[in-house]
Amino acid sequence: MSQLQHPKLPSILPSAAAVQDVDTTSAQVESGMARITNPAETPIFICAMPDCNRLFPSRERVMAHRKRDHDTEDRDDIITWNE
């Protein structure tokens, strides 16, 4: 049985040296400004057509984008963690 292969999102940002954060205070870090999410709370669908990589909140929205911007209804090349 073959496994479904999802497309890989290409790296589009050049690497750069890390820069120290001198603005964030210890209190801000400890206050819990961020949290871990999951696919049910944060749906992400990425159009992985060449030179696109736009993010959408649902498969329906990415398909509407594809029909409008790429003139296709192809359901391949969609990256998501929701399925």
A tleap script that builds the chain and sets N, CA, C and O, in Angstrom:
source leaprc.protein.ff14SB
mol = sequence {
  NMET SER GLN LEU GLN HIE PRO LYS LEU PRO
  SER ILE LEU PRO SER ALA ALA ALA VAL GLN
  ASP VAL ASP THR THR SER ALA GLN VAL GLU
  SER GLY MET ALA ARG ILE THR ASN PRO ALA
  GLU THR PRO ILE PHE ILE CYS ALA MET PRO
  ASP CYS ASN ARG LEU PHE PRO SER ARG GLU
  ARG VAL MET ALA HIE ARG LYS ARG ASP HIE
  ASP THR GLU ASP ARG ASP ASP ILE ILE THR
  TRP ASN CGLU
}
set mol.1.N position { 0.851 -1.178 0.000 }
set mol.1.CA position { 0.000 0.000 0.000 }
set mol.1.C position { 0.894 1.237 0.000 }
set mol.1.O position { 1.780 1.362 0.845 }
set mol.2.N position { 0.667 2.144 -0.935 }
set mol.2.CA position { 1.491 3.352 -1.000 }
set mol.2.C position { 0.887 4.441 -0.128 }
set mol.2.O position { -0.332 4.544 0.002 }
set mol.3.N position { 1.743 5.241 0.459 }
set mol.3.CA position { 1.294 6.344 1.292 }
set mol.3.C position { 1.085 7.579 0.432 }
set mol.3.O position { 1.784 7.786 -0.560 }
set mol.4.N position { 0.102 8.406 0.829 }
set mol.4.CA position { -0.149 9.664 0.143 }
set mol.4.C position { 1.014 10.603 0.393 }
set mol.4.O position { 1.347 10.875 1.547 }
set mol.5.N position { 1.630 11.099 -0.648 }
set mol.5.CA position { 2.761 12.015 -0.524 }
set mol.5.C position { 2.268 13.450 -0.677 }
set mol.5.O position { 1.764 13.827 -1.735 }
set mol.6.N position { 2.412 14.243 0.368 }
set mol.6.CA position { 2.047 15.650 0.298 }
set mol.6.C position { 3.211 16.431 -0.294 }
set mol.6.O position { 4.369 16.081 -0.063 }
set mol.7.N position { 2.927 17.472 -1.046 }
set mol.7.CA position { 4.025 18.277 -1.595 }
set mol.7.C position { 4.797 18.957 -0.474 }
set mol.7.O position { 4.255 19.225 0.598 }
set mol.8.N position { 6.045 19.227 -0.731 }
set mol.8.CA position { 6.903 19.903 0.242 }
set mol.8.C position { 6.928 21.392 -0.075 }
set mol.8.O position { 7.072 21.781 -1.234 }
set mol.9.N position { 6.791 22.216 0.941 }
set mol.9.CA position { 6.834 23.661 0.781 }
set mol.9.C position { 8.278 24.087 0.581 }
set mol.9.O position { 9.120 23.814 1.436 }
set mol.10.N position { 8.584 24.749 -0.526 }
set mol.10.CA position { 9.970 25.143 -0.758 }
set mol.10.C position { 10.392 26.263 0.186 }
set mol.10.O position { 9.567 27.060 0.633 }
set mol.11.N position { 11.671 26.311 0.478 }
set mol.11.CA position { 12.204 27.387 1.290 }
set mol.11.C position { 12.341 28.620 0.406 }
set mol.11.O position { 13.040 28.583 -0.607 }
set mol.12.N position { 11.688 29.699 0.778 }
set mol.12.CA position { 11.757 30.904 -0.045 }
set mol.12.C position { 12.524 32.026 0.644 }
set mol.12.O position { 12.753 33.081 0.052 }
set mol.13.N position { 12.918 31.802 1.886 }
set mol.13.CA position { 13.663 32.832 2.605 }
set mol.13.C position { 15.131 32.454 2.683 }
set mol.13.O position { 15.460 31.320 3.032 }
set mol.14.N position { 16.010 33.379 2.367 }
set mol.14.CA position { 17.433 33.071 2.493 }
set mol.14.C position { 17.805 32.972 3.969 }
set mol.14.O position { 17.201 33.627 4.819 }
set mol.15.N position { 18.791 32.157 4.258 }
set mol.15.CA position { 19.220 32.038 5.644 }
set mol.15.C position { 19.928 33.320 6.082 }
set mol.15.O position { 20.515 34.039 5.273 }
set mol.16.N position { 19.854 33.576 7.363 }
set mol.16.CA position { 20.502 34.769 7.913 }
set mol.16.C position { 20.932 34.460 9.344 }
set mol.16.O position { 20.367 33.583 9.998 }
set mol.17.N position { 21.907 35.169 9.805 }
set mol.17.CA position { 22.370 34.997 11.178 }
set mol.17.C position { 21.272 35.428 12.148 }
set mol.17.O position { 20.528 36.369 11.872 }
set mol.18.N position { 21.177 34.745 13.272 }
set mol.18.CA position { 20.184 35.095 14.285 }
set mol.18.C position { 20.539 36.435 14.922 }
set mol.18.O position { 21.712 36.781 15.062 }
set mol.19.N position { 19.510 37.176 15.303 }
set mol.19.CA position { 19.695 38.467 15.957 }
set mol.19.C position { 19.097 38.373 17.353 }
set mol.19.O position { 17.979 37.885 17.519 }
set mol.20.N position { 19.822 38.830 18.342 }
set mol.20.CA position { 19.345 38.776 19.717 }
set mol.20.C position { 18.156 39.704 19.903 }
set mol.20.O position { 18.177 40.846 19.445 }
set mol.21.N position { 17.111 39.215 20.579 }
set mol.21.CA position { 15.938 40.025 20.905 }
set mol.21.C position { 16.260 40.871 22.125 }
set mol.21.O position { 16.401 40.340 23.227 }
set mol.22.N position { 16.378 42.166 21.947 }
set mol.22.CA position { 16.710 43.062 23.060 }
set mol.22.C position { 15.485 43.831 23.546 }
set mol.22.O position { 15.588 44.636 24.471 }
set mol.23.N position { 14.312 43.588 22.925 }
set mol.23.CA position { 13.101 44.331 23.279 }
set mol.23.C position { 12.169 43.572 24.217 }
set mol.23.O position { 11.525 44.187 25.068 }
set mol.24.N position { 12.083 42.253 24.080 }
set mol.24.CA position { 11.156 41.457 24.882 }
set mol.24.C position { 11.686 41.309 26.299 }
set mol.24.O position { 12.850 40.972 26.512 }
set mol.25.N position { 10.805 41.569 27.269 }
set mol.25.CA position { 11.194 41.461 28.680 }
set mol.25.C position { 10.908 40.053 29.200 }
set mol.25.O position { 10.157 39.300 28.580 }
set mol.26.N position { 11.497 39.705 30.319 }
set mol.26.CA position { 11.235 38.410 30.956 }
set mol.26.C position { 9.769 38.288 31.319 }
set mol.26.O position { 9.186 37.212 31.188 }
set mol.27.N position { 9.168 39.371 31.771 }
set mol.27.CA position { 7.744 39.354 32.143 }
set mol.27.C position { 6.867 39.020 30.936 }
set mol.27.O position { 5.891 38.282 31.075 }
set mol.28.N position { 7.196 39.545 29.764 }
set mol.28.CA position { 6.431 39.242 28.564 }
set mol.28.C position { 6.545 37.761 28.196 }
set mol.28.O position { 5.556 37.135 27.813 }
set mol.29.N position { 7.730 37.213 28.311 }
set mol.29.CA position { 7.939 35.804 27.999 }
set mol.29.C position { 7.139 34.933 28.954 }
set mol.29.O position { 6.514 33.962 28.530 }
set mol.30.N position { 7.154 35.269 30.234 }
set mol.30.CA position { 6.472 34.479 31.253 }
set mol.30.C position { 4.965 34.677 31.248 }
set mol.30.O position { 4.244 33.865 31.829 }
set mol.31.N position { 4.464 35.738 30.606 }
set mol.31.CA position { 3.022 36.008 30.612 }
set mol.31.C position { 2.238 35.103 29.672 }
set mol.31.O position { 1.007 35.111 29.694 }
set mol.32.N position { 2.922 34.335 28.859 }
set mol.32.CA position { 2.214 33.418 27.972 }
set mol.32.C position { 1.618 34.111 26.761 }
set mol.32.O position { 0.441 33.925 26.452 }
set mol.33.N position { 2.403 34.891 26.090 }
set mol.33.CA position { 1.923 35.624 24.910 }
set mol.33.C position { 1.563 34.694 23.758 }
set mol.33.O position { 0.809 35.091 22.869 }
set mol.34.N position { 2.066 33.501 23.748 }
set mol.34.CA position { 1.797 32.550 22.675 }
set mol.34.C position { 1.385 31.223 23.288 }
set mol.34.O position { 1.593 30.973 24.475 }
set mol.35.N position { 0.801 30.384 22.457 }
set mol.35.CA position { 0.435 29.064 22.930 }
set mol.35.C position { 0.485 28.091 21.769 }
set mol.35.O position { 0.502 28.499 20.608 }
set mol.36.N position { 0.510 26.834 22.075 }
set mol.36.CA position { 0.515 25.791 21.061 }
set mol.36.C position { -0.911 25.625 20.543 }
set mol.36.O position { -1.867 25.670 21.317 }
set mol.37.N position { -1.049 25.435 19.258 }
set mol.37.CA position { -2.362 25.220 18.673 }
set mol.37.C position { -2.425 23.839 18.053 }
set mol.37.O position { -1.459 23.078 18.111 }
set mol.38.N position { -3.561 23.519 17.460 }
set mol.38.CA position { -3.727 22.229 16.801 }
set mol.38.C position { -4.566 22.423 15.537 }
set mol.38.O position { -5.143 23.495 15.350 }
set mol.39.N position { -4.646 21.427 14.676 }
set mol.39.CA position { -5.381 21.592 13.412 }
set mol.39.C position { -6.847 21.983 13.584 }
set mol.39.O position { -7.384 22.706 12.745 }
set mol.40.N position { -7.501 21.529 14.634 }
set mol.40.CA position { -8.912 21.880 14.832 }
set mol.40.C position { -9.093 23.364 15.144 }
set mol.40.O position { -10.089 23.964 14.740 }
set mol.41.N position { -8.136 23.959 15.860 }
set mol.41.CA position { -8.229 25.373 16.222 }
set mol.41.C position { -7.672 26.301 15.152 }
set mol.41.O position { -8.113 27.445 15.038 }
set mol.42.N position { -6.717 25.828 14.372 }
set mol.42.CA position { -6.046 26.674 13.391 }
set mol.42.C position { -5.901 25.932 12.070 }
set mol.42.O position { -4.819 25.434 11.757 }
set mol.43.N position { -6.989 25.852 11.283 }
set mol.43.CA position { -6.878 25.176 9.995 }
set mol.43.C position { -5.988 25.963 9.030 }
set mol.43.O position { -6.104 27.184 8.921 }
set mol.44.N position { -5.112 25.261 8.343 }
set mol.44.CA position { -4.208 25.892 7.381 }
set mol.44.C position { -4.198 25.047 6.113 }
set mol.44.O position { -3.930 23.846 6.152 }
set mol.45.N position { -4.492 25.689 4.997 }
set mol.45.CA position { -4.413 25.060 3.680 }
set mol.45.C position { -3.543 25.965 2.822 }
set mol.45.O position { -3.839 27.150 2.670 }
set mol.46.N position { -2.472 25.415 2.260 }
set mol.46.CA position { -1.518 26.194 1.477 }
set mol.46.C position { -1.602 25.777 0.020 }
set mol.46.O position { -1.501 24.592 -0.297 }
set mol.47.N position { -1.786 26.739 -0.860 }
set mol.47.CA position { -1.755 26.471 -2.298 }
set mol.47.C position { -0.293 26.315 -2.691 }
set mol.47.O position { 0.476 27.275 -2.637 }
set mol.48.N position { 0.089 25.107 -3.086 }
set mol.48.CA position { 1.482 24.829 -3.421 }
set mol.48.C position { 1.716 24.826 -4.928 }
set mol.48.O position { 2.622 24.152 -5.420 }
set mol.49.N position { 0.901 25.579 -5.656 }
set mol.49.CA position { 1.151 25.735 -7.083 }
set mol.49.C position { 2.471 26.504 -7.232 }
set mol.49.O position { 2.844 27.249 -6.325 }
set mol.50.N position { 3.174 26.343 -8.339 }
set mol.50.CA position { 4.457 27.032 -8.519 }
set mol.50.C position { 4.362 28.542 -8.269 }
set mol.50.O position { 3.493 29.218 -8.819 }
set mol.51.N position { 5.255 29.052 -7.443 }
set mol.51.CA position { 5.358 30.480 -7.121 }
set mol.51.C position { 4.113 31.049 -6.438 }
set mol.51.O position { 3.845 32.243 -6.571 }
set mol.52.N position { 3.359 30.245 -5.724 }
set mol.52.CA position { 2.150 30.751 -5.055 }
set mol.52.C position { 2.318 30.694 -3.532 }
set mol.52.O position { 2.658 31.701 -2.912 }
set mol.53.N position { 2.084 29.522 -2.924 }
set mol.53.CA position { 2.237 29.308 -1.482 }
set mol.53.C position { 1.371 30.220 -0.618 }
set mol.53.O position { 1.780 30.597 0.480 }
set mol.54.N position { 0.162 30.587 -1.104 }
set mol.54.CA position { -0.767 31.394 -0.304 }
set mol.54.C position { -1.489 30.514 0.706 }
set mol.54.O position { -1.760 29.345 0.433 }
set mol.55.N position { -1.804 31.074 1.878 }
set mol.55.CA position { -2.472 30.358 2.956 }
set mol.55.C position { -3.965 30.670 2.967 }
set mol.55.O position { -4.382 31.795 2.692 }
set mol.56.N position { -4.775 29.634 3.294 }
set mol.56.CA position { -6.221 29.773 3.352 }
set mol.56.C position { -6.765 29.009 4.552 }
set mol.56.O position { -6.128 28.064 5.019 }
set mol.57.N position { -7.952 29.409 5.067 }
set mol.57.CA position { -8.521 28.750 6.249 }
set mol.57.C position { -9.322 27.483 5.951 }
set mol.57.O position { -9.711 26.774 6.879 }
set mol.58.N position { -9.576 27.182 4.667 }
set mol.58.CA position { -10.347 25.983 4.345 }
set mol.58.C position { -10.003 25.499 2.935 }
set mol.58.O position { -9.473 26.251 2.117 }
set mol.59.N position { -10.313 24.235 2.671 }
set mol.59.CA position { -10.093 23.679 1.333 }
set mol.59.C position { -10.985 24.404 0.322 }
set mol.59.O position { -10.572 24.632 -0.815 }
set mol.60.N position { -12.194 24.765 0.726 }
set mol.60.CA position { -13.106 25.474 -0.175 }
set mol.60.C position { -12.511 26.813 -0.619 }
set mol.60.O position { -12.619 27.189 -1.786 }
set mol.61.N position { -11.886 27.525 0.315 }
set mol.61.CA position { -11.282 28.825 -0.030 }
set mol.61.C position { -10.087 28.659 -0.960 }
set mol.61.O position { -9.925 29.446 -1.892 }
set mol.62.N position { -9.240 27.645 -0.727 }
set mol.62.CA position { -8.088 27.444 -1.609 }
set mol.62.C position { -8.567 27.030 -2.998 }
set mol.62.O position { -7.952 27.410 -3.995 }
set mol.63.N position { -9.649 26.261 -3.084 }
set mol.63.CA position { -10.166 25.860 -4.392 }
set mol.63.C position { -10.772 27.055 -5.137 }
set mol.63.O position { -10.636 27.151 -6.357 }
set mol.64.N position { -11.436 27.961 -4.420 }
set mol.64.CA position { -11.952 29.174 -5.057 }
set mol.64.C position { -10.792 30.025 -5.585 }
set mol.64.O position { -10.871 30.580 -6.681 }
set mol.65.N position { -9.724 30.122 -4.803 }
set mol.65.CA position { -8.517 30.842 -5.223 }
set mol.65.C position { -7.945 30.220 -6.491 }
set mol.65.O position { -7.593 30.930 -7.432 }
set mol.66.N position { -7.853 28.898 -6.513 }
set mol.66.CA position { -7.279 28.216 -7.675 }
set mol.66.C position { -8.093 28.464 -8.935 }
set mol.66.O position { -7.542 28.697 -10.010 }
set mol.67.N position { -9.402 28.412 -8.789 }
set mol.67.CA position { -10.265 28.638 -9.955 }
set mol.67.C position { -10.094 30.078 -10.459 }
set mol.67.O position { -10.001 30.310 -11.664 }
set mol.68.N position { -10.054 31.031 -9.537 }
set mol.68.CA position { -9.955 32.443 -9.895 }
set mol.68.C position { -8.546 32.831 -10.372 }
set mol.68.O position { -8.402 33.471 -11.414 }
set mol.69.N position { -7.506 32.446 -9.613 }
set mol.69.CA position { -6.155 32.934 -9.889 }
set mol.69.C position { -5.297 32.018 -10.757 }
set mol.69.O position { -4.368 32.477 -11.421 }
set mol.70.N position { -5.612 30.710 -10.751 }
set mol.70.CA position { -4.797 29.770 -11.528 }
set mol.70.C position { -5.575 29.142 -12.684 }
set mol.70.O position { -5.017 28.376 -13.469 }
set mol.71.N position { -6.872 29.470 -12.786 }
set mol.71.CA position { -7.733 28.937 -13.847 }
set mol.71.C position { -7.693 27.411 -13.882 }
set mol.71.O position { -7.600 26.812 -14.953 }
set mol.72.N position { -7.765 26.787 -12.705 }
set mol.72.CA position { -7.770 25.330 -12.603 }
set mol.72.C position { -8.597 24.901 -11.397 }
set mol.72.O position { -8.766 25.659 -10.442 }
set mol.73.N position { -9.106 23.684 -11.457 }
set mol.73.CA position { -9.798 23.086 -10.321 }
set mol.73.C position { -9.024 21.872 -9.821 }
set mol.73.O position { -9.590 20.987 -9.179 }
set mol.74.N position { -7.739 21.836 -10.116 }
set mol.74.CA position { -6.848 20.751 -9.698 }
set mol.74.C position { -6.784 20.705 -8.174 }
set mol.74.O position { -6.521 21.723 -7.534 }
set mol.75.N position { -7.024 19.524 -7.585 }
set mol.75.CA position { -7.041 19.364 -6.131 }
set mol.75.C position { -5.696 18.895 -5.577 }
set mol.75.O position { -5.575 18.644 -4.378 }
set mol.76.N position { -4.689 18.778 -6.438 }
set mol.76.CA position { -3.350 18.364 -5.996 }
set mol.76.C position { -2.564 19.576 -5.513 }
set mol.76.O position { -3.017 20.713 -5.646 }
set mol.77.N position { -1.407 19.331 -4.961 }
set mol.77.CA position { -0.483 20.387 -4.504 }
set mol.77.C position { -1.116 21.320 -3.489 }
set mol.77.O position { -0.991 22.540 -3.593 }
set mol.78.N position { -1.796 20.747 -2.508 }
set mol.78.CA position { -2.320 21.511 -1.374 }
set mol.78.C position { -1.649 20.947 -0.127 }
set mol.78.O position { -1.723 19.747 0.136 }
set mol.79.N position { -1.005 21.804 0.627 }
set mol.79.CA position { -0.328 21.399 1.859 }
set mol.79.C position { -1.238 21.751 3.028 }
set mol.79.O position { -1.707 22.884 3.135 }
set mol.80.N position { -1.489 20.777 3.908 }
set mol.80.CA position { -2.331 21.033 5.071 }
set mol.80.C position { -1.974 20.070 6.199 }
set mol.80.O position { -1.402 19.008 5.954 }
set mol.81.N position { -2.302 20.429 7.404 }
set mol.81.CA position { -2.138 19.515 8.522 }
set mol.81.C position { -3.511 19.078 9.015 }
set mol.81.O position { -3.613 18.416 10.049 }
set mol.82.N position { -4.563 19.437 8.294 }
set mol.82.CA position { -5.925 19.138 8.701 }
set mol.82.C position { -6.462 17.816 8.170 }
set mol.82.O position { -7.583 17.441 8.515 }
set mol.83.N position { -5.720 17.105 7.359 }
set mol.83.CA position { -6.222 15.852 6.800 }
set mol.83.C position { -5.203 14.751 6.962 }
set mol.83.O position { -5.448 13.617 6.550 }
savepdb mol mol.pdb
quit
